[in-house]
Amino acid sequence: MKKFIYFAVISFLLLASGREASAQAMQDFTITNYTGVTIMHLYISPSKSAEWGEDILGVDYFNTDTYIPIKFGPNADFCFYDIRVTDKDNNYMDFNEINLCQWSELELYFDQNTATGTVKYK
């Protein structure tokens, strides 16, 4: 009987840790650039944060009509994030309060006639 209880507790802990690990990766997503311009800088920060942090592209850039996967670390515990993209002239667009626990694909668009950016969620 003790072996059965021990096995049941170990099984429960393994299942619980597996759920926790998959929940931590819920913010991972793919972002596609359909803006018509090359994105030079990409910033992602929790919506509660007053700071943007570092450019996640580093020295690379993000061409139009391409996508990149964004992976979060195991300690990411927020769902709502803000995204800022800038072009070579430092023009920027902000996309705020994006629930990355709900959406796994984002598509960025820019309408040159109205000078507005939009994001489509999938």
Short mmCIF file of N, CA and C in Angstrom, two decimals:
data_model
loop_
_atom_site.label_atom_id
_atom_site.label_comp_id
_atom_site.label_asym_id
_atom_site.label_seq_id
_atom_site.Cartn_x
_atom_site.Cartn_y
_atom_site.Cartn_z
N MET A 1 0.82 -1.19 0.00
CA MET A 1 0.00 0.00 0.00
C MET A 1 0.86 1.25 0.00
N LYS A 2 1.98 1.23 0.80
CA LYS A 2 2.85 2.39 0.84
C LYS A 2 3.47 2.64 -0.53
N LYS A 3 3.81 1.54 -1.24
CA LYS A 3 4.39 1.71 -2.58
C LYS A 3 3.38 2.35 -3.52
N PHE A 4 2.12 1.97 -3.42
CA PHE A 4 1.09 2.55 -4.27
C PHE A 4 0.94 4.05 -4.00
N ILE A 5 0.89 4.45 -2.76
CA ILE A 5 0.77 5.87 -2.40
C ILE A 5 2.00 6.62 -2.88
N TYR A 6 3.18 6.06 -2.67
CA TYR A 6 4.42 6.69 -3.13
C TYR A 6 4.38 6.87 -4.65
N PHE A 7 3.97 5.85 -5.37
CA PHE A 7 3.86 5.92 -6.83
C PHE A 7 2.84 6.98 -7.24
N ALA A 8 1.72 7.04 -6.58
CA ALA A 8 0.68 8.02 -6.90
C ALA A 8 1.19 9.44 -6.67
N VAL A 9 1.90 9.70 -5.58
CA VAL A 9 2.44 11.03 -5.30
C VAL A 9 3.48 11.41 -6.34
N ILE A 10 4.39 10.50 -6.66
CA ILE A 10 5.42 10.78 -7.67
C ILE A 10 4.77 11.06 -9.02
N SER A 11 3.76 10.27 -9.41
CA SER A 11 3.07 10.48 -10.68
C SER A 11 2.40 11.85 -10.72
N PHE A 12 1.75 12.22 -9.64
CA PHE A 12 1.09 13.53 -9.57
C PHE A 12 2.11 14.65 -9.71
N LEU A 13 3.24 14.55 -9.01
CA LEU A 13 4.27 15.59 -9.09
C LEU A 13 4.84 15.70 -10.50
N LEU A 14 5.05 14.59 -11.16
CA LEU A 14 5.55 14.62 -12.54
C LEU A 14 4.54 15.27 -13.48
N LEU A 15 3.28 14.92 -13.33
CA LEU A 15 2.24 15.54 -14.17
C LEU A 15 2.14 17.03 -13.90
N ALA A 16 2.17 17.42 -12.65
CA ALA A 16 2.08 18.84 -12.29
C ALA A 16 3.26 19.62 -12.83
N SER A 17 4.46 19.07 -12.74
CA SER A 17 5.63 19.78 -13.25
C SER A 17 5.59 19.89 -14.77
N GLY A 18 5.02 18.91 -15.44
CA GLY A 18 4.87 18.98 -16.89
C GLY A 18 3.90 20.06 -17.31
N ARG A 19 2.82 20.22 -16.57
CA ARG A 19 1.87 21.30 -16.85
C ARG A 19 2.51 22.65 -16.62
N GLU A 20 3.27 22.77 -15.55
CA GLU A 20 3.92 24.04 -15.25
C GLU A 20 4.92 24.41 -16.34
N ALA A 21 5.68 23.46 -16.81
CA ALA A 21 6.67 23.74 -17.85
C ALA A 21 5.99 24.18 -19.14
N SER A 22 4.87 23.53 -19.50
CA SER A 22 4.20 23.94 -20.73
C SER A 22 3.52 25.28 -20.56
N ALA A 23 3.04 25.60 -19.37
CA ALA A 23 2.43 26.90 -19.13
C ALA A 23 3.46 28.01 -19.23
N GLN A 24 4.70 27.73 -18.86
CA GLN A 24 5.73 28.75 -18.92
C GLN A 24 6.08 29.12 -20.35
N ALA A 25 5.82 28.26 -21.30
CA ALA A 25 6.15 28.53 -22.69
C ALA A 25 4.97 29.12 -23.45
N MET A 26 3.88 29.44 -22.78
CA MET A 26 2.70 29.95 -23.46
C MET A 26 2.93 31.28 -24.16
N GLN A 27 3.91 32.04 -23.75
CA GLN A 27 4.17 33.34 -24.37
C GLN A 27 4.94 33.23 -25.69
N ASP A 28 5.52 32.08 -25.98
CA ASP A 28 6.26 31.91 -27.23
C ASP A 28 5.33 32.19 -28.41
N PHE A 29 5.84 32.89 -29.42
CA PHE A 29 5.01 33.20 -30.58
C PHE A 29 5.88 33.45 -31.80
N THR A 30 5.22 33.51 -32.95
CA THR A 30 5.87 33.85 -34.21
C THR A 30 5.33 35.20 -34.65
N ILE A 31 6.23 36.08 -35.09
CA ILE A 31 5.83 37.40 -35.55
C ILE A 31 6.22 37.54 -37.02
N THR A 32 5.28 38.02 -37.84
CA THR A 32 5.52 38.19 -39.26
C THR A 32 5.45 39.67 -39.61
N ASN A 33 6.41 40.13 -40.40
CA ASN A 33 6.50 41.52 -40.80
C ASN A 33 5.86 41.71 -42.17
N TYR A 34 4.63 42.24 -42.17
CA TYR A 34 3.96 42.60 -43.41
C TYR A 34 3.81 44.12 -43.51
N THR A 35 4.73 44.86 -42.91
CA THR A 35 4.63 46.32 -42.87
C THR A 35 5.09 46.98 -44.17
N GLY A 36 5.84 46.29 -44.98
CA GLY A 36 6.37 46.88 -46.20
C GLY A 36 7.71 47.56 -45.98
N VAL A 37 8.20 47.57 -44.75
CA VAL A 37 9.51 48.17 -44.46
C VAL A 37 10.34 47.19 -43.64
N THR A 38 11.65 47.38 -43.70
CA THR A 38 12.54 46.56 -42.88
C THR A 38 12.52 47.09 -41.46
N ILE A 39 12.31 46.20 -40.51
CA ILE A 39 12.32 46.57 -39.09
C ILE A 39 13.75 46.44 -38.59
N MET A 40 14.25 47.52 -38.03
CA MET A 40 15.63 47.55 -37.56
C MET A 40 15.75 47.17 -36.08
N HIS A 41 14.69 47.48 -35.30
CA HIS A 41 14.70 47.20 -33.87
C HIS A 41 13.35 46.62 -33.47
N LEU A 42 13.38 45.65 -32.58
CA LEU A 42 12.17 45.01 -32.07
C LEU A 42 12.30 44.90 -30.56
N TYR A 43 11.34 45.51 -29.88
CA TYR A 43 11.35 45.49 -28.42
C TYR A 43 10.06 44.83 -27.94
N ILE A 44 10.19 43.98 -26.93
CA ILE A 44 9.03 43.33 -26.31
C ILE A 44 9.20 43.45 -24.81
N SER A 45 8.19 44.00 -24.15
CA SER A 45 8.28 44.13 -22.70
C SER A 45 6.90 43.89 -22.09
N PRO A 46 6.88 43.45 -20.83
CA PRO A 46 5.58 43.29 -20.16
C PRO A 46 4.83 44.62 -20.18
N SER A 47 3.53 44.57 -20.37
CA SER A 47 2.73 45.78 -20.46
C SER A 47 2.84 46.65 -19.21
N LYS A 48 3.11 46.08 -18.05
CA LYS A 48 3.25 46.85 -16.82
C LYS A 48 4.56 47.61 -16.74
N SER A 49 5.51 47.28 -17.59
CA SER A 49 6.85 47.85 -17.50
C SER A 49 6.89 49.24 -18.13
N ALA A 50 7.66 50.13 -17.53
CA ALA A 50 7.87 51.47 -18.07
C ALA A 50 9.07 51.51 -19.01
N GLU A 51 9.82 50.42 -19.09
CA GLU A 51 11.04 50.35 -19.89
C GLU A 51 10.86 49.35 -21.03
N TRP A 52 11.53 49.60 -22.15
CA TRP A 52 11.50 48.68 -23.27
C TRP A 52 12.56 47.60 -23.17
N GLY A 53 13.65 47.87 -22.53
CA GLY A 53 14.71 46.86 -22.46
C GLY A 53 15.52 46.86 -23.74
N GLU A 54 16.19 45.74 -24.01
CA GLU A 54 17.09 45.64 -25.16
C GLU A 54 16.35 45.24 -26.43
N ASP A 55 16.92 45.67 -27.54
CA ASP A 55 16.44 45.27 -28.86
C ASP A 55 16.69 43.77 -29.01
N ILE A 56 15.64 42.99 -29.24
CA ILE A 56 15.85 41.54 -29.31
C ILE A 56 16.42 41.09 -30.65
N LEU A 57 16.44 41.98 -31.64
CA LEU A 57 17.06 41.62 -32.92
C LEU A 57 18.58 41.71 -32.85
N GLY A 58 19.09 42.47 -31.89
CA GLY A 58 20.54 42.63 -31.78
C GLY A 58 21.07 43.37 -32.99
N VAL A 59 22.03 42.80 -33.69
CA VAL A 59 22.60 43.44 -34.86
C VAL A 59 21.86 43.06 -36.15
N ASP A 60 20.92 42.15 -36.06
CA ASP A 60 20.15 41.73 -37.23
C ASP A 60 19.02 42.71 -37.52
N TYR A 61 18.34 42.48 -38.61
CA TYR A 61 17.15 43.25 -38.94
C TYR A 61 16.08 42.28 -39.41
N PHE A 62 14.86 42.79 -39.55
CA PHE A 62 13.69 41.96 -39.79
C PHE A 62 13.03 42.44 -41.09
N ASN A 63 13.34 41.75 -42.19
CA ASN A 63 12.83 42.14 -43.50
C ASN A 63 11.32 41.98 -43.59
N THR A 64 10.72 42.75 -44.48
CA THR A 64 9.30 42.60 -44.73
C THR A 64 9.03 41.24 -45.37
N ASP A 65 7.84 40.73 -45.14
CA ASP A 65 7.40 39.43 -45.66
C ASP A 65 8.21 38.25 -45.13
N THR A 66 8.78 38.42 -43.95
CA THR A 66 9.47 37.32 -43.28
C THR A 66 8.91 37.20 -41.86
N TYR A 67 9.24 36.11 -41.21
CA TYR A 67 8.79 35.90 -39.83
C TYR A 67 9.96 35.44 -38.98
N ILE A 68 9.80 35.64 -37.68
CA ILE A 68 10.78 35.12 -36.73
C ILE A 68 10.05 34.54 -35.52
N PRO A 69 10.57 33.46 -34.98
CA PRO A 69 9.99 32.90 -33.74
C PRO A 69 10.57 33.65 -32.53
N ILE A 70 9.73 33.91 -31.57
CA ILE A 70 10.15 34.55 -30.33
C ILE A 70 9.95 33.54 -29.20
N LYS A 71 11.01 33.25 -28.48
CA LYS A 71 10.96 32.28 -27.38
C LYS A 71 11.22 33.00 -26.06
N PHE A 72 10.42 32.70 -25.08
CA PHE A 72 10.59 33.28 -23.75
C PHE A 72 11.33 32.29 -22.86
N GLY A 73 11.98 32.81 -21.85
CA GLY A 73 12.66 31.97 -20.88
C GLY A 73 11.67 31.27 -19.97
N PRO A 74 12.16 30.32 -19.19
CA PRO A 74 11.28 29.53 -18.33
C PRO A 74 10.64 30.33 -17.19
N ASN A 75 11.16 31.52 -16.90
CA ASN A 75 10.60 32.30 -15.80
C ASN A 75 9.62 33.37 -16.26
N ALA A 76 9.25 33.39 -17.52
CA ALA A 76 8.27 34.36 -18.01
C ALA A 76 6.93 34.07 -17.37
N ASP A 77 6.39 35.06 -16.67
CA ASP A 77 5.15 34.81 -15.95
C ASP A 77 4.07 35.85 -16.24
N PHE A 78 4.25 36.67 -17.28
CA PHE A 78 3.23 37.63 -17.67
C PHE A 78 2.57 37.16 -18.95
N CYS A 79 1.35 37.58 -19.19
CA CYS A 79 0.68 37.27 -20.44
C CYS A 79 0.60 38.49 -21.36
N PHE A 80 0.46 39.68 -20.79
CA PHE A 80 0.26 40.88 -21.60
C PHE A 80 1.58 41.61 -21.84
N TYR A 81 1.87 41.80 -23.13
CA TYR A 81 3.13 42.43 -23.54
C TYR A 81 2.87 43.55 -24.53
N ASP A 82 3.80 44.50 -24.57
CA ASP A 82 3.81 45.57 -25.56
C ASP A 82 4.96 45.30 -26.52
N ILE A 83 4.74 45.64 -27.78
CA ILE A 83 5.77 45.45 -28.81
C ILE A 83 6.01 46.79 -29.49
N ARG A 84 7.27 47.12 -29.67
CA ARG A 84 7.66 48.32 -30.43
C ARG A 84 8.59 47.88 -31.55
N VAL A 85 8.33 48.39 -32.76
CA VAL A 85 9.21 48.17 -33.90
C VAL A 85 9.64 49.52 -34.43
N THR A 86 10.89 49.60 -34.90
CA THR A 86 11.39 50.84 -35.49
C THR A 86 12.02 50.54 -36.84
N ASP A 87 11.98 51.54 -37.72
CA ASP A 87 12.62 51.39 -39.02
C ASP A 87 13.98 52.08 -39.01
N LYS A 88 14.62 52.16 -40.17
CA LYS A 88 15.98 52.73 -40.25
C LYS A 88 16.01 54.22 -39.92
N ASP A 89 14.87 54.91 -40.03
CA ASP A 89 14.80 56.34 -39.71
C ASP A 89 14.31 56.59 -38.29
N ASN A 90 14.24 55.54 -37.49
CA ASN A 90 13.75 55.58 -36.11
C ASN A 90 12.28 55.93 -35.98
N ASN A 91 11.51 55.77 -37.06
CA ASN A 91 10.05 55.84 -36.94
C ASN A 91 9.63 54.58 -36.21
N TYR A 92 8.63 54.67 -35.38
CA TYR A 92 8.24 53.49 -34.61
C TYR A 92 6.74 53.30 -34.57
N MET A 93 6.35 52.07 -34.31
CA MET A 93 4.96 51.70 -34.06
C MET A 93 4.92 50.87 -32.79
N ASP A 94 3.94 51.13 -31.97
CA ASP A 94 3.73 50.38 -30.74
C ASP A 94 2.45 49.56 -30.86
N PHE A 95 2.51 48.36 -30.36
CA PHE A 95 1.35 47.48 -30.28
C PHE A 95 1.24 47.08 -28.82
N ASN A 96 0.16 47.52 -28.16
CA ASN A 96 0.07 47.41 -26.70
C ASN A 96 -0.94 46.36 -26.25
N GLU A 97 -0.68 45.85 -25.04
CA GLU A 97 -1.59 44.93 -24.35
C GLU A 97 -1.92 43.69 -25.18
N ILE A 98 -0.89 43.06 -25.74
CA ILE A 98 -1.09 41.84 -26.53
C ILE A 98 -1.01 40.64 -25.60
N ASN A 99 -2.04 39.85 -25.58
CA ASN A 99 -2.10 38.68 -24.71
C ASN A 99 -1.37 37.51 -25.38
N LEU A 100 -0.11 37.34 -25.04
CA LEU A 100 0.70 36.29 -25.66
C LEU A 100 0.38 34.90 -25.12
N CYS A 101 -0.41 34.82 -24.07
CA CYS A 101 -0.87 33.51 -23.61
C CYS A 101 -2.04 33.03 -24.46
N GLN A 102 -2.67 33.95 -25.19
CA GLN A 102 -3.81 33.61 -26.03
C GLN A 102 -3.44 33.45 -27.49
N TRP A 103 -2.47 34.22 -27.98
CA TRP A 103 -2.13 34.23 -29.40
C TRP A 103 -0.73 33.67 -29.63
N SER A 104 -0.56 32.84 -30.63
CA SER A 104 0.75 32.27 -30.92
C SER A 104 1.35 32.80 -32.22
N GLU A 105 0.56 33.56 -32.99
CA GLU A 105 1.05 34.16 -34.22
C GLU A 105 0.57 35.60 -34.31
N LEU A 106 1.49 36.49 -34.62
CA LEU A 106 1.16 37.90 -34.81
C LEU A 106 1.64 38.32 -36.20
N GLU A 107 0.81 39.08 -36.89
CA GLU A 107 1.18 39.63 -38.18
C GLU A 107 1.10 41.15 -38.09
N LEU A 108 2.20 41.84 -38.38
CA LEU A 108 2.25 43.30 -38.31
C LEU A 108 2.03 43.89 -39.69
N TYR A 109 1.15 44.90 -39.76
CA TYR A 109 0.84 45.59 -41.01
C TYR A 109 1.00 47.09 -40.82
N PHE A 110 1.26 47.78 -41.93
CA PHE A 110 1.33 49.25 -41.92
C PHE A 110 0.62 49.77 -43.16
N ASP A 111 -0.35 50.66 -42.95
CA ASP A 111 -1.08 51.28 -44.04
C ASP A 111 -0.45 52.64 -44.31
N GLN A 112 0.25 52.77 -45.43
CA GLN A 112 0.95 54.02 -45.74
C GLN A 112 -0.01 55.17 -46.02
N ASN A 113 -1.22 54.88 -46.48
CA ASN A 113 -2.19 55.95 -46.75
C ASN A 113 -2.68 56.62 -45.47
N THR A 114 -2.85 55.82 -44.42
CA THR A 114 -3.34 56.39 -43.16
C THR A 114 -2.25 56.49 -42.10
N ALA A 115 -1.06 55.99 -42.42
CA ALA A 115 0.08 55.98 -41.49
C ALA A 115 -0.27 55.31 -40.17
N THR A 116 -0.95 54.17 -40.25
CA THR A 116 -1.33 53.42 -39.05
C THR A 116 -0.83 51.98 -39.14
N GLY A 117 -0.46 51.48 -38.01
CA GLY A 117 -0.05 50.09 -37.91
C GLY A 117 -1.14 49.27 -37.27
N THR A 118 -1.26 48.03 -37.71
CA THR A 118 -2.22 47.11 -37.10
C THR A 118 -1.55 45.76 -36.91
N VAL A 119 -2.14 44.99 -36.04
CA VAL A 119 -1.65 43.64 -35.80
C VAL A 119 -2.83 42.68 -35.94
N LYS A 120 -2.60 41.57 -36.63
CA LYS A 120 -3.60 40.50 -36.73
C LYS A 120 -3.12 39.36 -35.87
N TYR A 121 -4.06 38.76 -35.15
CA TYR A 121 -3.74 37.68 -34.22
C TYR A 121 -4.22 36.35 -34.77
N LYS A 122 -3.44 35.30 -34.50
CA LYS A 122 -3.85 33.94 -34.87
C LYS A 122 -3.55 33.02 -33.72
#
